Amino acid sequence: MARTVIPFGPQHPVLPEPIMLDLVVEDEKVVEAIPKIGFVHRGLEKLVEKKDFHEFVFVAERVCGICSFIHGQTYCQAVEQIMGVAVPPRAHYLRTIWGELSRLHSHLLWLGLLADGFGFESLFMHSWRVREKVLNIIEATTGGRVIFGTCKVGGVRRDIDTAAMQSLLAQLAVIEKDMREIVDVFLEDNSVKRRLCGVGVLAKDDAYQLGCVGPMARASGLTQDMRQLGYAAFGELTFQPITRPEGDSFARCAVRCGELFQSVDLIRQAAARLPTGEIEVKVTGNPNGEFAARTEQPRGEVVYYVKANGTKNLQRFRVRTPTFANIPALVKLLPGCDLADVPILVLTIDPCISCTER
Amino acid sequence: MAYFRMTQMALKWAISKPATNPYPFAPRVIIPGSRGLLTFNKDTCVYCSVCRKKCPTGAIGVNRHQKKWAIDRLRCISCGYCVEACPKDSLALSTSHGSPAVTKDREIYQGEMPAPKAPAAAPAPVPAG
Amino acid sequence: MSEAQTYLPLSPDALVAKVRELHAEGYRLVQIGATTLGETIELNYSFDRAGTLLNLRLQLPAAAAHVPSISSVYWCAFLYENEIHDLFRVHVEGIAVDYQGKFYQTTVPFPFGTRAQTAAAPAAGN
Ligand code: SF4
Ligand code: SF4
């Protein structure tokens, strides 16, 4: 049968971000997919030569506009580890709370985009309506809506006092109720199920071989969650990684839905056990050494490799973002699928292209 | 019934107030604690340049001799680093997000000069950024 | 947060065999990263198994950085290998999907390489 090459992207309605896939199709079936990225390479890693390591937190936060807080946090963890800084426990808990808030808003954003991707516009609007409430909490506690700007080497820059924490928890209860409503639609509605079930099945072994991370790996049955490393306060909170055995698009959706409530639970646990005391320690001197810090972003494991040589500018700063690790899986998933399923498959890896290219 | 999950929600929202703001007619509710425009108090400032050195984006320019303080609003990311660094507490972040910028201007503030021996005003130095 | 991280120095010739060994032991490829240190380029291959990180470290002369591809063992390595080629001018031989230097579109060729490399690049071509 004759083969046709259909370019998907770099501008495509399902994604506001530039990834391009050359889809080789036979009739309606995709037989091969060649990804092209690199349209928005910003060279952020090179900026370490211009900004000192304290200022660089702001750059690290801007690697991604959605999971910004955890980027800043991971960077700080790497530098703190090199310098042997003992971060106060309260700062650890606050970081955990903000990290989970950022996961909430990222997953709600993704659920909305997914609904939009399969043409369920009202569900998309409702997901984002709830997300707005999360953003309000974030703005009230940190001052920013998506760029939190509260993490610094040695701790955090803002505190959440008791009154603010109470109002946060009260708002969270409302959000949880709202989320329950929309998650019910995602997980129960027949039209959603028929669109997602059995689409793009990734077996557990393949997921491991392809180096999948985050919800993508967990939806294929891998119990892999970097929060289990126990960074920040996660070592003292109880949670179980949410996994699904199916490995299809519906499983990836269900894992993220489950993580919404898991995050709410983690925030509650952290708020209940929030220790008192300092929120930062003074950091003097310059880092010297190397460390690769790993944390769990909403999209999966992120690796921050920092190498310093005792000057105020770092020698090397490298980020391996979760989307980068999930692209090989996407390329493997596409051959054999229907052309109409391509947008769904691209969306279910939760691609964040500008952080992929940094 | 699995088919009617969304219908329930749609019906509920059909009869309740919209979740959105009628924006130009009703301004956005300002959230306390939000980081907005940087405000400068020229009466307490001693033109020490600490804020200029601390600013990660190089948005601030300070001229000590001419007692000038300038900010490039489009560069400022409202991080509050300068606010923490200022020894005189001359800087603060307000919750207002300002009006839309139509031109790229630097906002320049001129402090009180002690003696009338100032030379002709030169533009404040632009820091390397 | 004080997980142990091992760095194993290795020569480029021993790389593929070692990687094959790790693959058989059930390691997952986490990342491949490069660092420019004066006139050498350091490559880090990070692997993970059950939460512990193992790094293989290669030191290559920047002027002639050649390294065999590991994408025959870990197919997903092709993205990282194209990246280190485009940004650091490390020649990786036999990548599963080779973009021939067209993976990242940068105005400066090999922007992260050593200064000498970046300067020499336009003359040498990609
Ligand atoms: S740090 Fe404060 S006192 Fe010093 S120049 Fe800036 S605003 Fe003025
Ligand atoms: S708030 Fe931040 S970006 Fe703005 S002037 Fe102050 S230090 Fe610079």
PDB file of N, CA and C in Angstrom, chain A residues 34-39 41 43 45-46 49 77 81 208-213 224 226 229-232 290-294 301 303 305 307 315-316 318 320 324-325 327-328 331-332 356-358, chain C residues 1-3 5 7 23 26-37 42 44 48-49 51-53 57 73-76 78-80 83 87-88 97 99 102-106 111-113 115:
ATOM      1  N   ILE A  34       8.709   9.820  13.314  1.00  0.00           N
ATOM      2  CA  ILE A  34      10.035  10.368  13.590  1.00  0.00           C
ATOM      3  C   ILE A  34       9.852  11.706  14.306  1.00  0.00           C
ATOM      4  N   PRO A  35      10.307  11.803  15.548  1.00  0.00           N
ATOM      5  CA  PRO A  35      10.104  13.058  16.269  1.00  0.00           C
ATOM      6  C   PRO A  35      11.181  14.075  15.916  1.00  0.00           C
ATOM      7  N   LYS A  36      10.787  15.331  15.927  1.00  0.00           N
ATOM      8  CA  LYS A  36      11.769  16.409  15.778  1.00  0.00           C
ATOM      9  C   LYS A  36      11.481  17.410  16.871  1.00  0.00           C
ATOM     10  N   ILE A  37      12.465  17.680  17.702  1.00  0.00           N
ATOM     11  CA  ILE A  37      12.279  18.761  18.666  1.00  0.00           C
ATOM     12  C   ILE A  37      13.410  19.746  18.452  1.00  0.00           C
ATOM     13  N   GLY A  38      13.505  20.728  19.298  1.00  0.00           N
ATOM     14  CA  GLY A  38      14.609  21.674  19.166  1.00  0.00           C
ATOM     15  C   GLY A  38      14.171  23.002  18.591  1.00  0.00           C
ATOM     16  N   PHE A  39      12.872  23.251  18.549  1.00  0.00           N
ATOM     17  CA  PHE A  39      12.411  24.531  18.012  1.00  0.00           C
ATOM     18  C   PHE A  39      12.504  25.650  19.042  1.00  0.00           C
ATOM     19  N   HIS A  41      14.846  25.689  21.751  1.00  0.00           N
ATOM     20  CA  HIS A  41      16.016  25.506  22.606  1.00  0.00           C
ATOM     21  C   HIS A  41      16.491  26.870  23.112  1.00  0.00           C
ATOM     22  N   GLY A  43      18.880  27.242  25.706  1.00  0.00           N
ATOM     23  CA  GLY A  43      20.238  27.249  26.244  1.00  0.00           C
ATOM     24  C   GLY A  43      20.330  27.700  27.688  1.00  0.00           C
ATOM     25  N   GLU A  45      20.921  26.044  30.257  1.00  0.00           N
ATOM     26  CA  GLU A  45      22.001  25.400  31.007  1.00  0.00           C
ATOM     27  C   GLU A  45      23.273  26.224  30.928  1.00  0.00           C
ATOM     28  N   LYS A  46      23.413  26.953  29.845  1.00  0.00           N
ATOM     29  CA  LYS A  46      24.622  27.758  29.644  1.00  0.00           C
ATOM     30  C   LYS A  46      24.604  29.015  30.506  1.00  0.00           C
ATOM     31  N   GLU A  49      26.951  30.397  33.535  1.00  0.00           N
ATOM     32  CA  GLU A  49      28.183  31.167  33.443  1.00  0.00           C
ATOM     33  C   GLU A  49      27.941  32.633  33.762  1.00  0.00           C
ATOM     34  N   GLN A  77      18.100  21.520  46.214  1.00  0.00           N
ATOM     35  CA  GLN A  77      18.531  20.283  46.871  1.00  0.00           C
ATOM     36  C   GLN A  77      19.912  19.866  46.402  1.00  0.00           C
ATOM     37  N   GLN A  81      23.044  19.809  48.912  1.00  0.00           N
ATOM     38  CA  GLN A  81      23.751  18.558  49.142  1.00  0.00           C
ATOM     39  C   GLN A  81      25.253  18.743  48.966  1.00  0.00           C
ATOM     40  N   TYR A 208       9.816  -0.023  31.141  1.00  0.00           N
ATOM     41  CA  TYR A 208      11.075   0.009  31.873  1.00  0.00           C
ATOM     42  C   TYR A 208      12.251   0.163  30.923  1.00  0.00           C
ATOM     43  N   GLN A 209      12.221  -0.610  29.841  1.00  0.00           N
ATOM     44  CA  GLN A 209      13.328  -0.565  28.884  1.00  0.00           C
ATOM     45  C   GLN A 209      13.476   0.807  28.260  1.00  0.00           C
ATOM     46  N   LEU A 210      12.352   1.452  28.011  1.00  0.00           N
ATOM     47  CA  LEU A 210      12.392   2.739  27.335  1.00  0.00           C
ATOM     48  C   LEU A 210      12.676   3.869  28.309  1.00  0.00           C
ATOM     49  N   GLY A 211      12.870   3.529  29.567  1.00  0.00           N
ATOM     50  CA  GLY A 211      13.226   4.547  30.544  1.00  0.00           C
ATOM     51  C   GLY A 211      12.090   5.483  30.884  1.00  0.00           C
ATOM     52  N   CYS A 212      10.855   4.998  30.828  1.00  0.00           N
ATOM     53  CA  CYS A 212       9.706   5.847  31.143  1.00  0.00           C
ATOM     54  C   CYS A 212       9.756   6.314  32.590  1.00  0.00           C
ATOM     55  N   VAL A 213       9.185   7.465  32.836  1.00  0.00           N
ATOM     56  CA  VAL A 213       9.154   7.990  34.196  1.00  0.00           C
ATOM     57  C   VAL A 213       7.748   8.496  34.505  1.00  0.00           C
ATOM     58  N   GLN A 224       7.251   3.183  40.401  1.00  0.00           N
ATOM     59  CA  GLN A 224       8.444   4.018  40.376  1.00  0.00           C
ATOM     60  C   GLN A 224       8.031   5.450  40.651  1.00  0.00           C
ATOM     61  N   MET A 226       9.780   8.912  42.489  1.00  0.00           N
ATOM     62  CA  MET A 226      10.979   9.422  43.149  1.00  0.00           C
ATOM     63  C   MET A 226      10.685   9.963  44.543  1.00  0.00           C
ATOM     64  N   LEU A 229      12.164   8.243  47.442  1.00  0.00           N
ATOM     65  CA  LEU A 229      13.526   8.481  47.906  1.00  0.00           C
ATOM     66  C   LEU A 229      13.512   9.227  49.234  1.00  0.00           C
ATOM     67  N   GLY A 230      12.378   9.850  49.535  1.00  0.00           N
ATOM     68  CA  GLY A 230      12.258  10.522  50.824  1.00  0.00           C
ATOM     69  C   GLY A 230      12.872  11.897  50.865  1.00  0.00           C
ATOM     70  N   TYR A 231      12.957  12.589  49.722  1.00  0.00           N
ATOM     71  CA  TYR A 231      13.483  13.959  49.765  1.00  0.00           C
ATOM     72  C   TYR A 231      12.439  14.855  50.420  1.00  0.00           C
ATOM     73  N   ALA A 232      12.865  16.072  50.756  1.00  0.00           N
ATOM     74  CA  ALA A 232      12.018  17.018  51.503  1.00  0.00           C
ATOM     75  C   ALA A 232      11.377  16.272  52.673  1.00  0.00           C
ATOM     76  N   GLU A 290      29.969  17.737  43.159  1.00  0.00           N
ATOM     77  CA  GLU A 290      28.946  17.436  42.164  1.00  0.00           C
ATOM     78  C   GLU A 290      27.868  16.577  42.799  1.00  0.00           C
ATOM     79  N   PHE A 291      26.674  16.710  42.279  1.00  0.00           N
ATOM     80  CA  PHE A 291      25.578  15.904  42.781  1.00  0.00           C
ATOM     81  C   PHE A 291      24.475  15.865  41.740  1.00  0.00           C
ATOM     82  N   ALA A 292      23.809  14.739  41.678  1.00  0.00           N
ATOM     83  CA  ALA A 292      22.651  14.639  40.793  1.00  0.00           C
ATOM     84  C   ALA A 292      21.421  14.464  41.667  1.00  0.00           C
ATOM     85  N   ALA A 293      20.619  15.501  41.780  1.00  0.00           N
ATOM     86  CA  ALA A 293      19.422  15.417  42.609  1.00  0.00           C
ATOM     87  C   ALA A 293      18.267  14.936  41.751  1.00  0.00           C
ATOM     88  N   ARG A 294      17.409  14.135  42.353  1.00  0.00           N
ATOM     89  CA  ARG A 294      16.259  13.622  41.607  1.00  0.00           C
ATOM     90  C   ARG A 294      14.998  13.853  42.419  1.00  0.00           C
ATOM     91  N   GLU A 301      10.150  11.733  36.871  1.00  0.00           N
ATOM     92  CA  GLU A 301      11.431  11.995  37.505  1.00  0.00           C
ATOM     93  C   GLU A 301      12.206  13.090  36.771  1.00  0.00           C
ATOM     94  N   VAL A 303      16.014  15.037  36.762  1.00  0.00           N
ATOM     95  CA  VAL A 303      17.378  14.893  37.277  1.00  0.00           C
ATOM     96  C   VAL A 303      18.091  16.229  37.119  1.00  0.00           C
ATOM     97  N   TYR A 305      21.723  17.662  37.511  1.00  0.00           N
ATOM     98  CA  TYR A 305      23.131  17.384  37.768  1.00  0.00           C
ATOM     99  C   TYR A 305      23.841  18.724  37.905  1.00  0.00           C
ATOM    100  N   LYS A 307      27.493  20.583  38.919  1.00  0.00           N
ATOM    101  CA  LYS A 307      28.917  20.417  39.198  1.00  0.00           C
ATOM    102  C   LYS A 307      29.477  21.799  39.474  1.00  0.00           C
ATOM    103  N   GLN A 315      29.914  25.172  37.447  1.00  0.00           N
ATOM    104  CA  GLN A 315      30.634  24.740  36.269  1.00  0.00           C
ATOM    105  C   GLN A 315      29.668  24.133  35.253  1.00  0.00           C
ATOM    106  N   ARG A 316      28.762  23.337  35.771  1.00  0.00           N
ATOM    107  CA  ARG A 316      27.830  22.707  34.859  1.00  0.00           C
ATOM    108  C   ARG A 316      26.509  22.512  35.573  1.00  0.00           C
ATOM    109  N   ARG A 318      22.930  20.637  34.593  1.00  0.00           N
ATOM    110  CA  ARG A 318      22.222  19.900  33.548  1.00  0.00           C
ATOM    111  C   ARG A 318      20.891  19.422  34.095  1.00  0.00           C
ATOM    112  N   ARG A 320      17.668  16.877  33.205  1.00  0.00           N
ATOM    113  CA  ARG A 320      17.013  15.895  32.357  1.00  0.00           C
ATOM    114  C   ARG A 320      15.545  15.950  32.781  1.00  0.00           C
ATOM    115  N   PHE A 324      11.605  14.468  28.307  1.00  0.00           N
ATOM    116  CA  PHE A 324      12.708  13.944  27.507  1.00  0.00           C
ATOM    117  C   PHE A 324      12.766  12.424  27.622  1.00  0.00           C
ATOM    118  N   ALA A 325      12.549  11.916  28.828  1.00  0.00           N
ATOM    119  CA  ALA A 325      12.623  10.473  29.037  1.00  0.00           C
ATOM    120  C   ALA A 325      11.400   9.768  28.485  1.00  0.00           C
ATOM    121  N   ILE A 327       9.730  10.651  25.624  1.00  0.00           N
ATOM    122  CA  ILE A 327       9.587  10.723  24.171  1.00  0.00           C
ATOM    123  C   ILE A 327       9.882   9.376  23.486  1.00  0.00           C
ATOM    124  N   PRO A 328      10.945   8.642  23.908  1.00  0.00           N
ATOM    125  CA  PRO A 328      11.151   7.335  23.255  1.00  0.00           C
ATOM    126  C   PRO A 328       9.909   6.451  23.338  1.00  0.00           C
ATOM    127  N   VAL A 331       7.454   7.480  20.747  1.00  0.00           N
ATOM    128  CA  VAL A 331       7.850   7.042  19.405  1.00  0.00           C
ATOM    129  C   VAL A 331       7.545   5.564  19.214  1.00  0.00           C
ATOM    130  N   LYS A 332       7.676   4.770  20.294  1.00  0.00           N
ATOM    131  CA  LYS A 332       7.359   3.350  20.201  1.00  0.00           C
ATOM    132  C   LYS A 332       5.848   3.087  20.167  1.00  0.00           C
ATOM    133  N   THR A 356      11.677  20.301  27.932  1.00  0.00           N
ATOM    134  CA  THR A 356      12.483  19.250  27.345  1.00  0.00           C
ATOM    135  C   THR A 356      13.751  19.821  26.730  1.00  0.00           C
ATOM    136  N   GLU A 357      13.585  20.976  26.102  1.00  0.00           N
ATOM    137  CA  GLU A 357      14.733  21.532  25.389  1.00  0.00           C
ATOM    138  C   GLU A 357      15.494  22.544  26.211  1.00  0.00           C
ATOM    139  N   ARG A 358      14.881  23.001  27.304  1.00  0.00           N
ATOM    140  CA  ARG A 358      15.520  23.952  28.209  1.00  0.00           C
ATOM    141  C   ARG A 358      16.062  25.182  27.511  1.00  0.00           C
TER     142      ARG A 358
ATOM    143  N   MET C   1      17.816  13.162  52.677  1.00  0.00           N
ATOM    144  CA  MET C   1      18.267  13.207  51.279  1.00  0.00           C
ATOM    145  C   MET C   1      19.782  13.055  51.209  1.00  0.00           C
ATOM    146  N   SER C   2      20.261  11.858  51.326  1.00  0.00           N
ATOM    147  CA  SER C   2      21.704  11.694  51.153  1.00  0.00           C
ATOM    148  C   SER C   2      21.934  10.352  50.496  1.00  0.00           C
ATOM    149  N   GLU C   3      21.336  10.178  49.328  1.00  0.00           N
ATOM    150  CA  GLU C   3      21.493   8.913  48.645  1.00  0.00           C
ATOM    151  C   GLU C   3      22.927   8.791  48.127  1.00  0.00           C
ATOM    152  N   GLN C   5      25.780   8.020  45.568  1.00  0.00           N
ATOM    153  CA  GLN C   5      25.888   8.059  44.111  1.00  0.00           C
ATOM    154  C   GLN C   5      27.299   7.642  43.736  1.00  0.00           C
ATOM    155  N   TYR C   7      30.361   6.931  41.059  1.00  0.00           N
ATOM    156  CA  TYR C   7      30.901   7.309  39.753  1.00  0.00           C
ATOM    157  C   TYR C   7      31.986   6.323  39.370  1.00  0.00           C
ATOM    158  N   HIS C  23      22.605  -3.539  31.715  1.00  0.00           N
ATOM    159  CA  HIS C  23      21.292  -3.818  31.155  1.00  0.00           C
ATOM    160  C   HIS C  23      20.806  -5.183  31.620  1.00  0.00           C
ATOM    161  N   GLY C  26      19.450  -5.326  35.016  1.00  0.00           N
ATOM    162  CA  GLY C  26      18.164  -4.679  35.251  1.00  0.00           C
ATOM    163  C   GLY C  26      18.243  -3.202  35.571  1.00  0.00           C
ATOM    164  N   TYR C  27      19.276  -2.525  35.110  1.00  0.00           N
ATOM    165  CA  TYR C  27      19.346  -1.088  35.325  1.00  0.00           C
ATOM    166  C   TYR C  27      18.526  -0.357  34.273  1.00  0.00           C
ATOM    167  N   ARG C  28      18.081   0.839  34.659  1.00  0.00           N
ATOM    168  CA  ARG C  28      17.320   1.693  33.753  1.00  0.00           C
ATOM    169  C   ARG C  28      18.203   2.877  33.409  1.00  0.00           C
ATOM    170  N   LEU C  29      18.205   3.281  32.137  1.00  0.00           N
ATOM    171  CA  LEU C  29      18.996   4.437  31.736  1.00  0.00           C
ATOM    172  C   LEU C  29      18.284   5.700  32.200  1.00  0.00           C
ATOM    173  N   VAL C  30      18.965   6.514  33.005  1.00  0.00           N
ATOM    174  CA  VAL C  30      18.337   7.734  33.504  1.00  0.00           C
ATOM    175  C   VAL C  30      18.683   8.915  32.621  1.00  0.00           C
ATOM    176  N   GLN C  31      19.957   9.071  32.328  1.00  0.00           N
ATOM    177  CA  GLN C  31      20.336  10.200  31.488  1.00  0.00           C
ATOM    178  C   GLN C  31      21.754  10.018  30.986  1.00  0.00           C
ATOM    179  N   ILE C  32      22.091  10.759  29.941  1.00  0.00           N
ATOM    180  CA  ILE C  32      23.479  10.899  29.529  1.00  0.00           C
ATOM    181  C   ILE C  32      23.744  12.393  29.510  1.00  0.00           C
ATOM    182  N   GLY C  33      24.758  12.813  30.197  1.00  0.00           N
ATOM    183  CA  GLY C  33      25.046  14.242  30.234  1.00  0.00           C
ATOM    184  C   GLY C  33      26.506  14.479  29.963  1.00  0.00           C
ATOM    185  N   ALA C  34      26.815  15.658  29.445  1.00  0.00           N
ATOM    186  CA  ALA C  34      28.202  16.002  29.162  1.00  0.00           C
ATOM    187  C   ALA C  34      28.572  17.270  29.908  1.00  0.00           C
ATOM    188  N   THR C  35      29.846  17.408  30.219  1.00  0.00           N
ATOM    189  CA  THR C  35      30.359  18.599  30.884  1.00  0.00           C
ATOM    190  C   THR C  35      31.653  18.987  30.199  1.00  0.00           C
ATOM    191  N   THR C  36      31.819  20.267  29.912  1.00  0.00           N
ATOM    192  CA  THR C  36      33.067  20.730  29.337  1.00  0.00           C
ATOM    193  C   THR C  36      33.994  21.143  30.466  1.00  0.00           C
ATOM    194  N   LEU C  37      35.153  20.521  30.527  1.00  0.00           N
ATOM    195  CA  LEU C  37      36.136  20.882  31.556  1.00  0.00           C
ATOM    196  C   LEU C  37      37.408  21.258  30.829  1.00  0.00           C
ATOM    197  N   GLU C  42      33.595  15.578  29.651  1.00  0.00           N
ATOM    198  CA  GLU C  42      33.305  14.483  30.547  1.00  0.00           C
ATOM    199  C   GLU C  42      31.889  14.015  30.262  1.00  0.00           C
ATOM    200  N   ASN C  44      28.704  11.610  31.454  1.00  0.00           N
ATOM    201  CA  ASN C  44      28.141  10.846  32.561  1.00  0.00           C
ATOM    202  C   ASN C  44      26.968  10.034  32.048  1.00  0.00           C
ATOM    203  N   ASP C  48      19.826   3.723  36.933  1.00  0.00           N
ATOM    204  CA  ASP C  48      19.134   3.613  38.205  1.00  0.00           C
ATOM    205  C   ASP C  48      18.612   2.196  38.361  1.00  0.00           C
ATOM    206  N   ARG C  49      18.722   1.685  39.579  1.00  0.00           N
ATOM    207  CA  ARG C  49      18.030   0.446  39.891  1.00  0.00           C
ATOM    208  C   ARG C  49      17.499   0.597  41.305  1.00  0.00           C
ATOM    209  N   GLY C  51      16.128   2.892  42.901  1.00  0.00           N
ATOM    210  CA  GLY C  51      16.407   4.107  43.655  1.00  0.00           C
ATOM    211  C   GLY C  51      17.862   4.427  43.915  1.00  0.00           C
ATOM    212  N   THR C  52      18.800   3.601  43.440  1.00  0.00           N
ATOM    213  CA  THR C  52      20.198   4.003  43.596  1.00  0.00           C
ATOM    214  C   THR C  52      20.764   4.346  42.232  1.00  0.00           C
ATOM    215  N   LEU C  53      21.605   5.361  42.252  1.00  0.00           N
ATOM    216  CA  LEU C  53      22.110   5.907  41.006  1.00  0.00           C
ATOM    217  C   LEU C  53      23.535   5.432  40.782  1.00  0.00           C
ATOM    218  N   ARG C  57      31.541   7.147  33.945  1.00  0.00           N
ATOM    219  CA  ARG C  57      32.151   8.427  33.581  1.00  0.00           C
ATOM    220  C   ARG C  57      33.241   8.229  32.544  1.00  0.00           C
ATOM    221  N   VAL C  73      21.879  -1.100  22.893  1.00  0.00           N
ATOM    222  CA  VAL C  73      21.472  -1.743  24.138  1.00  0.00           C
ATOM    223  C   VAL C  73      20.235  -1.054  24.705  1.00  0.00           C
ATOM    224  N   TYR C  74      20.362   0.252  24.935  1.00  0.00           N
ATOM    225  CA  TYR C  74      19.215   1.052  25.388  1.00  0.00           C
ATOM    226  C   TYR C  74      18.778   1.890  24.200  1.00  0.00           C
ATOM    227  N   TRP C  75      17.693   1.509  23.581  1.00  0.00           N
ATOM    228  CA  TRP C  75      17.268   2.217  22.372  1.00  0.00           C
ATOM    229  C   TRP C  75      16.996   3.691  22.679  1.00  0.00           C
ATOM    230  N   CYS C  76      16.448   3.949  23.888  1.00  0.00           N
ATOM    231  CA  CYS C  76      16.054   5.315  24.224  1.00  0.00           C
ATOM    232  C   CYS C  76      17.249   6.240  24.348  1.00  0.00           C
ATOM    233  N   PHE C  78      19.060   7.218  22.119  1.00  0.00           N
ATOM    234  CA  PHE C  78      19.316   8.003  20.900  1.00  0.00           C
ATOM    235  C   PHE C  78      19.087   9.494  21.096  1.00  0.00           C
ATOM    236  N   LEU C  79      18.118   9.864  21.942  1.00  0.00           N
ATOM    237  CA  LEU C  79      17.856  11.292  22.160  1.00  0.00           C
ATOM    238  C   LEU C  79      19.044  11.955  22.853  1.00  0.00           C
ATOM    239  N   TYR C  80      19.534  11.303  23.900  1.00  0.00           N
ATOM    240  CA  TYR C  80      20.653  11.886  24.638  1.00  0.00           C
ATOM    241  C   TYR C  80      21.882  11.990  23.748  1.00  0.00           C
ATOM    242  N   GLU C  83      21.704  14.753  21.461  1.00  0.00           N
ATOM    243  CA  GLU C  83      21.869  15.999  22.207  1.00  0.00           C
ATOM    244  C   GLU C  83      23.339  16.297  22.449  1.00  0.00           C
ATOM    245  N   LEU C  87      25.180  19.676  20.995  1.00  0.00           N
ATOM    246  CA  LEU C  87      25.573  20.750  21.901  1.00  0.00           C
ATOM    247  C   LEU C  87      27.060  20.723  22.225  1.00  0.00           C
ATOM    248  N   PHE C  88      27.676  19.544  22.220  1.00  0.00           N
ATOM    249  CA  PHE C  88      29.066  19.451  22.679  1.00  0.00           C
ATOM    250  C   PHE C  88      30.037  18.981  21.608  1.00  0.00           C
ATOM    251  N   VAL C  97      18.782   6.337  15.812  1.00  0.00           N
ATOM    252  CA  VAL C  97      18.129   7.351  14.986  1.00  0.00           C
ATOM    253  C   VAL C  97      19.054   8.551  14.975  1.00  0.00           C
ATOM    254  N   TYR C  99      20.183  12.125  13.827  1.00  0.00           N
ATOM    255  CA  TYR C  99      19.637  13.332  13.207  1.00  0.00           C
ATOM    256  C   TYR C  99      20.681  14.115  12.438  1.00  0.00           C
ATOM    257  N   LYS C 102      20.931  17.749  13.321  1.00  0.00           N
ATOM    258  CA  LYS C 102      19.764  18.606  13.116  1.00  0.00           C
ATOM    259  C   LYS C 102      18.750  18.463  14.259  1.00  0.00           C
ATOM    260  N   PHE C 103      19.214  17.959  15.390  1.00  0.00           N
ATOM    261  CA  PHE C 103      18.281  17.718  16.489  1.00  0.00           C
ATOM    262  C   PHE C 103      17.906  19.029  17.160  1.00  0.00           C
ATOM    263  N   TYR C 104      18.889  19.796  17.541  1.00  0.00           N
ATOM    264  CA  TYR C 104      18.644  21.143  18.068  1.00  0.00           C
ATOM    265  C   TYR C 104      19.003  22.143  16.987  1.00  0.00           C
ATOM    266  N   GLN C 105      18.121  23.102  16.764  1.00  0.00           N
ATOM    267  CA  GLN C 105      18.436  24.139  15.791  1.00  0.00           C
ATOM    268  C   GLN C 105      19.044  25.316  16.549  1.00  0.00           C
ATOM    269  N   THR C 106      20.352  25.417  16.570  1.00  0.00           N
ATOM    270  CA  THR C 106      20.988  26.522  17.282  1.00  0.00           C
ATOM    271  C   THR C 106      21.693  27.426  16.279  1.00  0.00           C
ATOM    272  N   PRO C 111      27.023  24.962  20.849  1.00  0.00           N
ATOM    273  CA  PRO C 111      27.138  26.078  21.791  1.00  0.00           C
ATOM    274  C   PRO C 111      27.741  25.709  23.129  1.00  0.00           C
ATOM    275  N   PHE C 112      27.663  24.450  23.539  1.00  0.00           N
ATOM    276  CA  PHE C 112      28.148  24.106  24.872  1.00  0.00           C
ATOM    277  C   PHE C 112      29.563  23.541  24.840  1.00  0.00           C
ATOM    278  N   GLY C 113      30.145  23.415  23.662  1.00  0.00           N
ATOM    279  CA  GLY C 113      31.483  22.838  23.557  1.00  0.00           C
ATOM    280  C   GLY C 113      32.539  23.787  24.079  1.00  0.00           C
ATOM    281  N   ARG C 115      35.620  26.516  23.842  1.00  0.00           N
ATOM    282  CA  ARG C 115      35.672  27.707  23.008  1.00  0.00           C
ATOM    283  C   ARG C 115      36.322  27.386  21.666  1.00  0.00           C
TER     284      ARG C 115
END
